[in-house]
mmCIF file with all atom_site columns, C-alpha atoms in Angstrom:
data_model
loop_
_atom_site.group_PDB
_atom_site.id
_atom_site.type_symbol
_atom_site.label_atom_id
_atom_site.label_alt_id
_atom_site.label_comp_id
_atom_site.label_asym_id
_atom_site.label_entity_id
_atom_site.label_seq_id
_atom_site.pdbx_PDB_ins_code
_atom_site.Cartn_x
_atom_site.Cartn_y
_atom_site.Cartn_z
_atom_site.occupancy
_atom_site.B_iso_or_equiv
_atom_site.pdbx_formal_charge
_atom_site.auth_seq_id
_atom_site.auth_comp_id
_atom_site.auth_asym_id
_atom_site.auth_atom_id
_atom_site.pdbx_PDB_model_num
ATOM 1  C CA . MET A 1 1  ? 20.905 51.606 122.454 1.00 48.00 ? 1  MET A CA 1
ATOM 2  C CA . LYS A 1 2  ? 20.607 47.902 121.533 1.00 54.00 ? 2  LYS A CA 1
ATOM 3  C CA . GLY A 1 3  ? 24.038 47.200 123.028 1.00 52.00 ? 3  GLY A CA 1
ATOM 4  C CA . PHE A 1 4  ? 23.043 48.989 126.222 1.00 55.00 ? 4  PHE A CA 1
ATOM 5  C CA . THR A 1 5  ? 19.909 46.856 126.721 1.00 54.00 ? 5  THR A CA 1
ATOM 6  C CA . LEU A 1 6  ? 21.997 43.718 126.090 1.00 54.00 ? 6  LEU A CA 1
ATOM 7  C CA . ASN A 1 7  ? 24.401 44.788 128.832 1.00 54.00 ? 7  ASN A CA 1
ATOM 8  C CA . GLN A 1 8  ? 21.513 45.326 131.259 1.00 57.00 ? 8  GLN A CA 1
ATOM 9  C CA . LYS A 1 9  ? 20.191 41.807 130.546 1.00 58.00 ? 9  LYS A CA 1
ATOM 10 C CA . ASN A 1 10 ? 23.645 40.333 131.150 1.00 56.00 ? 10 ASN A CA 1
ATOM 11 C CA . LEU A 1 11 ? 23.910 42.141 134.491 1.00 58.00 ? 11 LEU A CA 1
ATOM 12 C CA . LYS A 1 12 ? 20.505 40.807 135.590 1.00 58.00 ? 12 LYS A CA 1
ATOM 13 C CA . SER A 1 13 ? 21.372 37.219 134.613 1.00 54.00 ? 13 SER A CA 1
ATOM 14 C CA . THR A 1 14 ? 24.517 37.098 136.800 1.00 53.00 ? 14 THR A CA 1
ATOM 15 C CA . PRO A 1 15 ? 24.167 34.802 139.851 1.00 55.00 ? 15 PRO A CA 1
ATOM 16 C CA . GLU A 1 16 ? 23.556 36.322 143.271 1.00 59.00 ? 16 GLU A CA 1
ATOM 17 C CA . LYS A 1 17 ? 26.847 35.222 144.854 1.00 59.00 ? 17 LYS A CA 1
ATOM 18 C CA . ASN A 1 18 ? 28.952 37.387 142.518 1.00 60.00 ? 18 ASN A CA 1
ATOM 19 C CA . PRO A 1 19 ? 28.269 40.815 144.110 1.00 65.00 ? 19 PRO A CA 1
ATOM 20 C CA . SER A 1 20 ? 29.505 39.685 147.526 1.00 74.00 ? 20 SER A CA 1
ATOM 21 C CA . GLU A 1 21 ? 32.694 38.294 145.962 1.00 74.00 ? 21 GLU A CA 1
ATOM 22 C CA . GLU A 1 22 ? 33.203 41.591 144.144 1.00 73.00 ? 22 GLU A CA 1
ATOM 23 C CA . LYS A 1 23 ? 32.735 43.474 147.419 1.00 79.00 ? 23 LYS A CA 1
ATOM 24 C CA . LYS A 1 24 ? 35.327 41.246 149.102 1.00 82.00 ? 24 LYS A CA 1
ATOM 25 C CA . LYS A 1 25 ? 37.787 41.933 146.279 1.00 80.00 ? 25 LYS A CA 1
ATOM 26 C CA . GLU A 1 26 ? 37.050 45.663 146.510 1.00 80.00 ? 26 GLU A CA 1
ATOM 27 C CA . LYS A 1 27 ? 37.530 45.646 150.283 1.00 81.00 ? 27 LYS A CA 1
ATOM 28 C CA . SER A 1 28 ? 40.863 43.840 150.044 1.00 82.00 ? 28 SER A CA 1
ATOM 29 C CA . MET A 1 29 ? 41.949 46.346 147.395 1.00 78.00 ? 29 MET A CA 1
ATOM 30 C CA . TYR A 1 30 ? 41.024 49.245 149.682 1.00 79.00 ? 30 TYR A CA 1
ATOM 31 C CA . GLU A 1 31 ? 42.823 47.633 152.616 1.00 84.00 ? 31 GLU A CA 1
ATOM 32 C CA . HIS A 1 32 ? 45.902 47.153 150.440 1.00 79.00 ? 32 HIS A CA 1
ATOM 33 C CA . LEU A 1 33 ? 45.774 50.792 149.323 1.00 82.00 ? 33 LEU A CA 1
ATOM 34 C CA . ASN A 1 34 ? 45.373 51.962 152.919 1.00 83.00 ? 34 ASN A CA 1
ATOM 35 C CA . ALA A 1 35 ? 48.341 49.869 154.007 1.00 84.00 ? 35 ALA A CA 1
ATOM 36 C CA . LYS A 1 36 ? 50.409 51.244 151.124 1.00 84.00 ? 36 LYS A CA 1
ATOM 37 C CA . ASP A 1 37 ? 49.335 54.793 152.031 1.00 86.00 ? 37 ASP A CA 1
ATOM 38 C CA . ARG A 1 38 ? 50.308 54.262 155.659 1.00 83.00 ? 38 ARG A CA 1
ATOM 39 C CA . MET A 1 39 ? 53.667 52.829 154.607 1.00 83.00 ? 39 MET A CA 1
ATOM 40 C CA . MET A 1 40 ? 54.277 55.805 152.338 1.00 84.00 ? 40 MET A CA 1
ATOM 41 C CA . LYS A 1 41 ? 53.394 58.245 155.132 1.00 85.00 ? 41 LYS A CA 1
ATOM 42 C CA . THR A 1 42 ? 55.720 56.554 157.606 1.00 86.00 ? 42 THR A CA 1
ATOM 43 C CA . ALA A 1 43 ? 58.454 56.402 154.960 1.00 83.00 ? 43 ALA A CA 1
ATOM 44 C CA . THR A 1 44 ? 58.165 60.111 154.199 1.00 85.00 ? 44 THR A CA 1
ATOM 45 C CA . ALA A 1 45 ? 58.072 60.911 157.934 1.00 83.00 ? 45 ALA A CA 1
ATOM 46 C CA . SER A 1 46 ? 61.239 58.889 158.580 1.00 84.00 ? 46 SER A CA 1
ATOM 47 C CA . MET A 1 47 ? 62.906 60.555 155.577 1.00 82.00 ? 47 MET A CA 1
ATOM 48 C CA . ILE A 1 48 ? 62.070 63.996 157.004 1.00 81.00 ? 48 ILE A CA 1
ATOM 49 C CA . THR A 1 49 ? 63.393 63.096 160.467 1.00 82.00 ? 49 THR A CA 1
ATOM 50 C CA . ARG A 1 50 ? 66.581 61.659 158.900 1.00 80.00 ? 50 ARG A CA 1
ATOM 51 C CA . SER A 1 51 ? 67.185 64.809 156.879 1.00 80.00 ? 51 SER A CA 1
ATOM 52 C CA . LYS A 1 52 ? 66.609 66.916 160.004 1.00 79.00 ? 52 LYS A CA 1
ATOM 53 C CA . LYS A 1 53 ? 69.130 64.797 161.936 1.00 76.00 ? 53 LYS A CA 1
ATOM 54 C CA . ILE A 1 54 ? 71.676 65.162 159.121 1.00 72.00 ? 54 ILE A CA 1
ATOM 55 C CA . ASN A 1 55 ? 71.166 68.933 159.034 1.00 71.00 ? 55 ASN A CA 1
ATOM 56 C CA . MET A 1 56 ? 71.587 69.116 162.818 1.00 69.00 ? 56 MET A CA 1
ATOM 57 C CA . GLY A 1 57 ? 74.759 67.038 162.537 1.00 66.00 ? 57 GLY A CA 1
ATOM 58 C CA . ASN A 1 58 ? 76.214 69.558 160.100 1.00 54.00 ? 58 ASN A CA 1
#
């Protein structure tokens, strides 16, 4: 329990500008993940269309 109260004190003593910076970092991370997800979706879609074209060719 003592360690827990120490952690709470440390959180309270952090300056006010930190949370906004953390949010910015978080947002950029989410944007990156979304971009990666979109890329993966388009990649899988193109793979599927390619395989379909190959099958039609045969």
